[in-house]
Amino acid sequence: METKKKVQPIEDRSESFFSGIIDDIPPESLSSLIVIGIKTRGEYLGKRLVERISERTGKDVTFGTIDITLYRDDFENRKNWPQLRRTSIPDDVQGKNIILVDDVLYTGRTVRAAINSIMDYGRPASVKLAVLVDRGGRELPVQPDYAGINIETLDDEMVNVYLEEVDGREEIEITRKDAV
Amino acid sequence: MPFDKKHILGLGELSAEEIKIILDTAESMKEISTRDVKKVPTLKGRTVVNLFFEPSTRTRSSFEIAEKRLSADVLNFSASQSSVVKGESLVDTARNFEAMGASIMVIRHGMSGAPFVLAREIGASVINAGDGSHEHPSQALIDIFTIREKKGRIEGLNVLIVGDILNSRVARSNIFGLRKLGANVRIAGPATIVPEYFRDMGAEIFYSLEHAIENVDVVIMLRIQSERKTLEYFPSLREYSGLYGLTREKLSLAKEDVIVMHPGPINRGVELTSEIADDPGAVILEQVANGIAVRMAMIYLVALGESL
C-alpha cells in the first residue's frame, strides 16, 4: 500500500468564506441566529465564524456544538466509531435560524445526522449549511449554502482539513491509497 | 483507546481506562435527558432483554428508561411469572430470547457468577445488573460518576463505605472501581459484616464510625438488607443504627464539603436520619438521575463491542 499525498494551504480562503456568509445574514436576523459546529473541526470553524460576526457587527451570536455519533447510519461500522463527545446547544432552537458548520462535505450523511439531531431539540425556522471544503461525492440530496473551496476528488481519496486550534497548522490534505 | 468489551460483568474485570471511557460516555449521555425529545436513534431495531431473577424496581426501571432513550426495543422478563417456575434453566431461558433476536441481555440474579455463565454460553452481550453478593457494576459506576461530577476527580479522595460490606455487591464493585481510579477506600461496620479479607482489596477497615469518618470526602451508606438476613449479624436494628447510623453529629467529623450517598431504597432512621437524607449534601436523588446516563453508556458501549 502506497500513500500519495497532496497538500494545499487554506490561507485566506477561510476569511472570504466567512465574509461571504456574513454578507448574506440580514442584520435583523442576527438575534435569532445560532451557529452550530459539527465536532471536531466544524466546532473550531463555527467558533471562528461567531468571532468574525462579532467583529463585523458588534453582536454576539449564540454558538453550539453537536456530536453526531449517536445519529450515525452505519452501525455495521461501529468498530470505527469515535469516543462520544458532548453535544451542547445552549439556546432553544425553536423558531431560530441555524447555520450548521463543518469542515468537509462529502457523502452528506454527517449533515443528515446533524439535521436529525437538531430536530430533536425543536423546530428551527431554517437550517443553512456552511462547509469550508466541498469535495463532491454526495450520496444524499444535500447541498451547501456556502462552500469556501471546491475540490474535485476521487472516491478512494481522503480529504482532511487541519486547523491551527487543534492541529497547529492550516492545511487541506488530500491522500490517496493506491493498491500495489 | 477504544472500548472493546462485549460484556460488562463487573468492575473487577475492567481496567481504569475502560472505567473512564464509561464515565466519559455517560457524561455525553446525560445531556440527552435534558432535551425536549429525550431519545436518540442509535439502537433502533436492536432488542434488549432485562432478565430479572430477583425483584427490583429501581434498577430495572432505570435500565428500561436507558434502553428506550437509545431507541432499543425492550423486553422485560421477571422470574416470578415465567418459565423458571416451569423448571427452565437460566441458559435455556436466555437462548430463547436470543432466538427471538435479542442482542443484549441485562441480568440480575441471586447467584454470584450467573452473568458470567450467561456470557460464556450465549452469543449476546451481557450486562450484570447485580449477581448475588458479588458485583453490581452499574450502581458502582453511578456512585463513581456522581463523585467525579461533585468533586471533579476520584484520585486521592477519601471514600467511606458503611454497613453490610459482607453481603453487599454494591460495596465490592465500588471498592474495585474506586481503588482502580486511585481513591482511598475505608469500610466501617460491625465486625461480623466487615470481614478482614477486604483488606486484600485495598480497603482500610474500621469498627468505629466516628474514627472512620474523620476527614472523608464521600460517605456511601449501604442499605441494611433485611431480605438478605443481614439482621442475623448484629443484636438489633436499634443497636446498629445507634452505632453505625449516620447523624449530623457524626457527619460533622468528615470534611466540610462531604457528600452523602446511598444506593436506595433508604431505611430512614436506620442507615441515616431523615435530616441527612434531605440535606443538600446528600446526593441520593442525583444518583438516581445519573443512573440513566450511566446505564445508557453501558448499553451503548457493549452494543459497539458486540461481535459483528
Coordinates of C-alpha atoms in Angstrom, one line a residue:
Chain A
M1 CA 0.0 0.0 0.0
E2 CA 1.4 3.3 -1.1
T3 CA 0.0 6.6 0.0
K4 CA 0.1 9.7 -2.2
K5 CA -0.3 13.0 -0.6
K6 CA -1.3 16.4 -1.9
V7 CA -1.2 19.4 0.4
Q8 CA -3.0 22.6 -0.2
P9 CA -2.9 25.7 2.0
I10 CA -6.1 27.2 3.3
E11 CA -4.6 30.7 3.5
D12 CA -7.1 33.5 3.5
R13 CA -9.7 31.5 1.7
S14 CA -11.4 30.7 5.0
E15 CA -11.7 34.5 5.6
S16 CA -13.5 35.0 2.3
F17 CA -15.6 32.0 3.2
F18 CA -16.7 33.7 6.5
S19 CA -17.3 37.1 5.0
G20 CA -19.4 35.5 2.3
I21 CA -21.6 34.0 5.0
I22 CA -21.8 37.2 7.0
D23 CA -22.7 39.3 3.9
D24 CA -25.7 37.0 3.5
I25 CA -27.1 37.4 7.0
P26 CA -29.8 40.1 7.2
P27 CA -28.8 42.3 10.2
E28 CA -32.2 42.0 11.8
S29 CA -31.9 38.2 12.0
L30 CA -28.7 38.2 14.0
S31 CA -30.6 37.9 17.2
S32 CA -32.3 34.7 16.1
L33 CA -29.2 33.2 14.7
I34 CA -27.5 30.1 16.2
V35 CA -24.2 28.9 14.8
I36 CA -23.7 25.1 15.3
G37 CA -20.4 23.4 14.7
I38 CA -20.2 19.7 13.9
K39 CA -17.4 18.1 16.0
T40 CA -14.5 18.2 15.8
R41 CA -13.2 20.5 13.1
G42 CA -16.6 22.1 12.5
E43 CA -16.6 23.3 16.1
Y44 CA -13.5 25.4 15.5
L45 CA -14.7 26.8 12.2
G46 CA -18.0 27.6 13.8
K47 CA -16.2 29.5 16.6
R48 CA -14.3 31.5 14.1
L49 CA -17.5 32.4 12.3
V50 CA -19.0 33.6 15.6
E51 CA -15.9 35.7 16.2
R52 CA -16.0 37.2 12.7
I53 CA -19.7 38.1 13.1
S54 CA -19.0 39.8 16.4
E55 CA -16.0 41.8 14.9
R56 CA -18.1 42.9 11.9
T57 CA -21.4 43.6 13.6
G58 CA -20.6 44.0 17.3
K59 CA -23.3 41.4 18.0
D60 CA -22.7 38.2 20.0
V61 CA -24.3 35.2 18.3
T62 CA -25.3 32.0 20.1
F63 CA -22.9 29.1 19.5
G64 CA -23.4 25.4 19.9
T65 CA -21.7 22.1 19.0
I66 CA -23.0 18.7 18.1
D67 CA -21.6 15.3 18.1
I68 CA -23.5 13.2 15.5
T69 CA -22.1 9.8 16.6
L70 CA -25.4 8.7 18.1
Y71 CA -27.2 9.5 14.9
R72 CA -24.9 7.7 12.5
D73 CA -26.4 5.3 10.0
D74 CA -23.5 2.8 9.8
F75 CA -24.0 0.7 12.9
E76 CA -22.2 -2.2 11.0
N77 CA -19.1 0.0 11.0
R78 CA -19.3 0.7 14.7
K79 CA -15.9 -0.6 15.5
N80 CA -14.6 2.6 14.0
W81 CA -16.9 4.9 15.8
P82 CA -15.1 7.6 17.8
Q83 CA -15.4 8.2 21.5
L84 CA -18.6 10.0 22.2
R85 CA -18.3 13.8 22.8
R86 CA -20.8 16.1 24.2
T87 CA -23.5 18.0 22.3
S88 CA -24.1 21.4 23.6
I89 CA -26.8 23.7 22.2
P90 CA -27.2 26.5 24.8
D91 CA -30.4 28.0 23.4
D92 CA -33.8 26.9 22.4
V93 CA -33.7 26.2 18.7
Q94 CA -37.4 26.6 18.2
G95 CA -38.0 29.3 15.5
K96 CA -34.3 30.1 15.2
N97 CA -32.2 30.4 12.1
I98 CA -29.3 28.0 12.2
I99 CA -26.1 27.9 10.4
L100 CA -24.5 24.5 10.5
V101 CA -20.8 24.5 10.1
D102 CA -18.5 21.6 9.1
D103 CA -15.0 21.3 7.6
V104 CA -15.6 18.8 4.7
L105 CA -18.8 17.9 2.9
Y106 CA -18.6 14.5 1.2
T107 CA -21.5 12.0 1.2
G108 CA -23.9 14.2 3.1
R109 CA -24.5 11.6 5.7
T110 CA -23.0 13.6 8.5
V111 CA -25.2 16.5 7.6
R112 CA -28.3 14.3 7.6
A113 CA -27.4 13.1 11.1
A114 CA -26.8 16.6 12.3
I115 CA -30.1 17.8 11.0
N116 CA -31.9 14.9 12.7
S117 CA -30.1 15.7 15.9
I118 CA -31.1 19.4 15.8
M119 CA -34.7 18.5 15.1
D120 CA -34.8 16.6 18.4
Y121 CA -34.2 19.9 20.2
G122 CA -37.1 21.7 18.5
R123 CA -38.3 23.1 15.2
P124 CA -35.9 25.7 13.8
A125 CA -37.2 28.3 11.3
S126 CA -34.3 27.4 8.9
V127 CA -31.1 25.5 8.7
K128 CA -28.3 26.5 6.4
L129 CA -25.1 24.6 5.7
A130 CA -21.6 26.1 5.5
V131 CA -18.6 24.0 4.7
L132 CA -15.0 25.0 4.2
V133 CA -14.4 22.3 1.6
D134 CA -16.9 20.7 -0.7
R135 CA -15.3 17.6 -2.3
G136 CA -18.3 16.3 -4.1
G137 CA -19.3 12.6 -4.0
R138 CA -22.8 13.0 -2.4
E139 CA -24.9 10.0 -1.6
L140 CA -27.8 12.0 -0.2
P141 CA -29.6 15.1 -1.6
V142 CA -27.6 17.6 0.5
Q143 CA -26.1 20.8 -0.9
P144 CA -24.2 23.5 0.9
D145 CA -25.5 27.1 1.1
Y146 CA -21.9 28.3 1.5
A147 CA -18.7 26.5 0.4
G148 CA -15.3 28.0 0.8
I149 CA -13.3 25.7 -1.5
N150 CA -14.5 23.2 -4.1
I151 CA -12.1 20.3 -4.8
E152 CA -12.5 17.6 -7.4
T153 CA -11.7 14.2 -5.7
L154 CA -11.9 10.5 -6.4
D155 CA -13.7 8.0 -4.2
D156 CA -10.5 6.5 -2.8
E157 CA -9.1 9.8 -1.8
M158 CA -9.4 11.2 1.7
V159 CA -9.7 14.9 2.4
N160 CA -8.6 16.2 5.8
V161 CA -8.7 19.7 7.0
Y162 CA -6.1 20.8 9.6
L163 CA -6.7 23.8 11.7
E164 CA -4.4 26.0 13.8
E165 CA -6.5 25.5 17.0
V166 CA -6.3 21.7 17.1
D167 CA -3.5 20.7 14.6
G168 CA -1.1 23.7 14.8
R169 CA -1.3 24.2 11.0
E170 CA -3.7 25.4 8.4
E171 CA -3.9 22.9 5.5
I172 CA -6.1 20.8 3.4
E173 CA -4.5 17.4 2.8
I174 CA -5.7 15.0 0.1
T175 CA -4.4 11.5 0.4
R176 CA -4.8 8.6 -1.9
K177 CA -4.3 4.9 -1.1
D178 CA -3.1 3.0 -4.2
A179 CA -3.2 -0.7 -4.2
V180 CA 0.2 -2.0 -5.1
Chain B
M1 CA -8.1 3.6 23.3
P2 CA -11.5 2.2 22.2
F3 CA -13.8 0.2 24.5
D4 CA -13.9 -3.3 23.0
K5 CA -15.6 -5.3 25.8
K6 CA -18.5 -7.2 24.6
H7 CA -19.9 -7.6 28.2
I8 CA -19.8 -5.6 31.4
L9 CA -19.8 -8.2 34.2
G10 CA -18.0 -6.3 37.0
L11 CA -15.6 -3.6 37.8
G12 CA -13.1 -6.3 38.8
E13 CA -12.9 -7.1 35.1
L14 CA -12.5 -3.6 33.8
S15 CA -9.3 -1.5 33.6
A16 CA -9.1 2.0 35.0
E17 CA -9.0 3.2 31.3
E18 CA -12.2 1.3 30.5
I19 CA -14.0 2.7 33.6
K20 CA -13.0 6.2 32.5
I21 CA -14.4 5.6 29.0
I22 CA -17.7 4.5 30.5
L23 CA -17.8 7.7 32.8
D24 CA -16.9 10.0 29.9
T25 CA -19.6 8.4 27.7
A26 CA -22.1 8.8 30.5
E27 CA -21.3 12.5 30.6
S28 CA -22.3 12.8 27.0
M29 CA -25.4 10.7 27.5
K30 CA -26.5 12.9 30.4
E31 CA -27.2 15.8 28.0
I32 CA -29.8 13.7 26.2
S33 CA -32.1 13.6 29.3
T34 CA -32.2 17.4 29.3
R35 CA -33.6 17.7 25.8
D36 CA -37.2 18.1 24.7
V37 CA -37.0 14.8 22.8
K38 CA -35.2 12.5 25.3
K39 CA -34.2 9.9 22.7
V40 CA -31.5 9.2 20.2
P41 CA -31.9 6.7 17.3
T42 CA -28.7 4.8 18.0
L43 CA -30.0 1.3 18.8
K44 CA -33.1 1.5 16.6
G45 CA -34.0 -2.1 15.6
R46 CA -32.0 -3.7 18.3
T47 CA -33.6 -5.7 21.1
V48 CA -32.5 -5.7 24.7
V49 CA -33.9 -8.1 27.3
N50 CA -34.0 -7.3 31.0
L51 CA -33.7 -10.7 32.7
F52 CA -34.6 -10.2 36.4
F53 CA -34.4 -13.2 38.6
E54 CA -34.7 -11.1 41.7
P55 CA -37.2 -8.4 42.5
S56 CA -36.1 -5.0 41.6
T57 CA -38.0 -1.8 40.7
R58 CA -35.5 1.0 40.5
T59 CA -32.6 -0.9 38.7
R60 CA -35.0 -2.4 36.2
S61 CA -36.8 0.8 35.6
S62 CA -33.6 2.7 35.2
F63 CA -32.2 0.2 32.7
E64 CA -35.5 0.2 30.8
I65 CA -35.5 4.0 30.5
A66 CA -31.9 4.0 29.4
E67 CA -32.6 1.4 26.7
K68 CA -35.6 3.3 25.5
R69 CA -33.7 6.6 25.3
L70 CA -31.3 4.8 22.9
S71 CA -34.3 3.6 20.9
A72 CA -33.8 -0.1 21.6
D73 CA -36.8 -2.5 21.7
V74 CA -37.2 -3.7 25.3
L75 CA -38.4 -7.0 26.7
N76 CA -38.8 -7.5 30.4
F77 CA -38.6 -10.8 32.0
S78 CA -39.1 -11.5 35.7
A79 CA -38.6 -14.9 37.2
S80 CA -41.8 -15.0 39.3
Q81 CA -44.2 -15.0 36.4
S82 CA -42.2 -17.1 33.9
S83 CA -40.8 -20.3 32.6
V84 CA -38.4 -20.5 35.6
V85 CA -41.5 -21.6 37.6
K86 CA -41.8 -24.4 35.0
G87 CA -38.2 -25.5 35.6
E88 CA -36.4 -23.9 32.6
S89 CA -32.7 -23.2 33.2
L90 CA -31.1 -19.8 33.1
V91 CA -29.1 -20.5 29.9
D92 CA -32.2 -22.1 28.2
T93 CA -34.3 -19.0 29.0
A94 CA -31.6 -16.7 27.6
R95 CA -31.2 -18.8 24.5
N96 CA -34.9 -18.5 23.8
F97 CA -34.6 -14.7 23.9
E98 CA -31.6 -14.9 21.7
A99 CA -33.6 -16.9 19.2
M100 CA -36.1 -14.1 19.2
G101 CA -33.3 -11.7 18.2
A102 CA -32.2 -10.1 21.4
S103 CA -28.6 -8.9 21.2
I104 CA -28.1 -7.5 24.7
M105 CA -29.1 -9.1 28.0
V106 CA -29.2 -7.3 31.3
I107 CA -29.3 -9.8 34.0
R108 CA -29.9 -9.7 37.8
H109 CA -29.6 -13.0 39.6
G110 CA -29.4 -14.2 43.2
M111 CA -26.4 -16.4 42.4
S112 CA -23.0 -14.8 42.3
G113 CA -21.5 -15.6 38.9
A114 CA -24.7 -16.1 36.9
P115 CA -23.9 -13.3 34.4
F116 CA -20.5 -14.9 33.8
V117 CA -22.2 -18.3 32.9
L118 CA -24.5 -16.5 30.6
A119 CA -21.7 -14.6 28.9
R120 CA -19.9 -17.8 28.3
E121 CA -22.9 -19.7 27.0
I122 CA -24.7 -17.3 24.7
G123 CA -23.8 -15.0 21.8
A124 CA -25.5 -11.9 23.0
S125 CA -23.8 -9.1 25.1
V126 CA -24.3 -9.4 28.8
I127 CA -24.6 -6.6 31.4
N128 CA -24.6 -7.6 35.1
A129 CA -27.3 -5.8 36.9
G130 CA -26.4 -7.4 40.2
D131 CA -25.3 -11.0 40.9
G132 CA -25.7 -12.4 44.4
S133 CA -23.3 -10.8 46.8
H134 CA -20.6 -10.4 44.1
E135 CA -20.9 -7.3 41.9
H136 CA -23.4 -4.5 41.0
P137 CA -21.3 -2.7 38.4
S138 CA -23.9 -0.2 37.2
Q139 CA -24.6 1.0 40.8
A140 CA -20.9 1.5 41.5
L141 CA -20.4 3.3 38.2
I142 CA -23.2 5.6 39.1
D143 CA -21.6 6.3 42.5
I144 CA -18.2 6.9 40.9
F145 CA -19.8 9.1 38.2
T146 CA -21.6 11.1 40.8
I147 CA -18.5 11.5 43.0
R148 CA -16.5 12.7 40.0
E149 CA -19.2 15.1 39.0
K150 CA -19.3 16.6 42.5
K151 CA -15.6 16.5 43.3
G152 CA -14.1 16.9 39.9
R153 CA -11.8 13.8 40.4
I154 CA -11.6 10.4 42.1
E155 CA -7.8 10.2 42.7
G156 CA -6.8 10.9 46.2
L157 CA -10.3 11.2 47.7
N158 CA -11.2 9.5 50.9
V159 CA -14.3 7.5 50.4
L160 CA -16.0 5.7 53.3
I161 CA -18.5 2.8 52.8
V162 CA -20.6 2.0 55.9
G163 CA -22.7 -1.1 56.6
D164 CA -23.1 -4.6 55.4
I165 CA -20.0 -5.0 53.4
L166 CA -20.0 -8.8 53.6
N167 CA -23.3 -9.2 51.7
S168 CA -23.1 -6.0 49.5
R169 CA -22.4 -6.3 45.8
V170 CA -22.5 -2.5 45.7
A171 CA -19.6 -2.3 48.1
R172 CA -17.5 -4.9 46.2
S173 CA -18.0 -3.1 42.9
N174 CA -17.3 0.3 44.5
I175 CA -14.1 -0.9 46.1
F176 CA -12.8 -2.4 42.8
G177 CA -13.7 0.8 40.9
L178 CA -12.6 3.4 43.4
R179 CA -9.3 1.7 44.1
K180 CA -8.5 1.4 40.3
L181 CA -9.1 5.1 39.9
G182 CA -6.9 5.9 42.9
A183 CA -9.3 6.7 45.8
N184 CA -8.6 5.7 49.4
V185 CA -11.4 3.4 50.5
R186 CA -12.4 2.9 54.1
I187 CA -15.1 0.5 55.2
A188 CA -16.9 0.5 58.5
G189 CA -19.5 -1.6 60.3
P190 CA -19.9 -4.4 62.9
A191 CA -17.0 -6.9 62.7
T192 CA -19.5 -9.7 61.7
I193 CA -20.3 -7.9 58.4
V194 CA -16.9 -6.2 57.8
P195 CA -14.6 -9.2 57.1
E196 CA -10.9 -8.9 57.3
Y197 CA -10.3 -10.2 53.7
F198 CA -11.5 -6.8 52.3
R199 CA -8.0 -5.5 53.3
D200 CA -6.7 -7.6 50.3
M201 CA -8.9 -5.5 48.0
G202 CA -7.2 -2.4 49.3
A203 CA -9.8 -1.2 51.8
E204 CA -9.0 0.2 55.2
I205 CA -11.1 -1.4 57.9
F206 CA -12.8 0.4 60.9
Y207 CA -15.2 -0.8 63.5
S208 CA -16.0 2.7 64.8
L209 CA -17.9 5.1 62.5
E210 CA -16.5 8.1 64.5
H211 CA -12.9 7.1 63.6
A212 CA -13.7 6.0 60.1
I213 CA -15.4 9.2 59.1
E214 CA -12.6 11.6 60.0
N215 CA -11.5 13.7 57.1
V216 CA -13.5 11.8 54.4
D217 CA -14.8 13.4 51.2
V218 CA -17.6 10.9 50.5
V219 CA -19.7 8.7 52.6
I220 CA -21.6 5.8 51.0
M221 CA -24.2 4.4 53.3
L222 CA -25.3 0.8 52.4
R223 CA -28.8 -0.4 52.9
I224 CA -29.5 -2.9 55.7
Q225 CA -30.9 -5.7 53.5
S226 CA -33.4 -7.4 55.8
E227 CA -34.2 -9.8 52.9
R228 CA -30.6 -10.9 52.9
K229 CA -30.6 -11.9 56.5
T230 CA -28.3 -9.0 57.5
L231 CA -30.2 -8.8 60.7
E232 CA -28.7 -12.0 61.9
Y233 CA -25.3 -10.4 62.1
F234 CA -26.0 -8.0 65.0
P235 CA -28.2 -7.9 68.1
S236 CA -30.8 -5.4 66.9
L237 CA -31.5 -2.7 64.4
R238 CA -31.7 -0.2 67.2
E239 CA -28.2 -1.1 68.3
Y240 CA -26.9 -0.9 64.7
S241 CA -28.4 2.5 64.0
G242 CA -27.1 3.8 67.3
L243 CA -23.5 2.7 66.4
Y244 CA -23.5 3.0 62.6
G245 CA -26.4 5.2 61.7
L246 CA -25.3 8.5 60.2
T247 CA -26.3 11.5 62.2
R248 CA -25.4 15.2 61.8
E249 CA -23.1 14.9 64.8
K250 CA -21.0 12.0 63.2
L251 CA -21.1 13.7 59.8
S252 CA -19.5 16.8 61.3
L253 CA -16.3 14.9 61.8
A254 CA -15.9 14.5 58.0
K255 CA -14.7 17.2 55.6
E256 CA -16.8 20.2 55.4
D257 CA -17.8 19.6 51.8
V258 CA -18.6 15.9 52.4
I259 CA -21.2 14.3 50.2
V260 CA -23.5 11.5 51.4
M261 CA -24.6 8.8 49.0
H262 CA -27.0 5.8 49.3
P263 CA -27.9 3.3 46.6
G264 CA -31.5 3.2 47.9
P265 CA -34.1 2.3 49.0
I266 CA -33.3 4.2 52.2
N267 CA -34.5 3.0 55.6
R268 CA -34.9 6.4 57.2
G269 CA -33.8 6.4 60.8
V270 CA -31.7 3.2 60.3
E271 CA -28.8 4.0 58.0
L272 CA -29.2 7.7 58.1
T273 CA -31.5 10.2 59.8
S274 CA -34.2 12.0 57.7
E275 CA -32.4 15.2 58.4
I276 CA -29.3 13.9 56.5
A277 CA -31.3 12.2 53.7
D278 CA -33.0 15.5 52.9
D279 CA -29.8 17.7 53.3
P280 CA -28.3 19.4 50.3
G281 CA -25.1 17.4 50.9
A282 CA -27.0 14.2 50.2
V283 CA -26.9 13.4 46.5
I284 CA -29.1 10.4 46.6
L285 CA -31.6 11.6 44.1
E286 CA -28.8 12.8 41.8
Q287 CA -27.5 9.3 41.9
V288 CA -30.9 8.1 40.6
A289 CA -30.9 10.7 37.8
N290 CA -27.3 9.8 36.9
G291 CA -28.2 6.2 36.8
I292 CA -30.0 6.6 33.5
A293 CA -27.0 8.3 31.8
V294 CA -24.5 5.7 33.2
R295 CA -26.7 2.7 32.1
M296 CA -27.1 4.3 28.6
A297 CA -23.4 4.5 28.4
M298 CA -23.0 0.8 29.4
I299 CA -25.6 -0.4 26.9
Y300 CA -24.2 1.8 24.1
L301 CA -20.6 0.6 24.7
V302 CA -21.4 -3.1 24.8
A303 CA -23.6 -2.6 21.7
L304 CA -20.5 -1.2 20.0
G305 CA -18.3 -4.0 21.3
E306 CA -20.9 -6.7 20.3
S307 CA -19.3 -9.2 17.9
L308 CA -20.0 -8.4 14.3

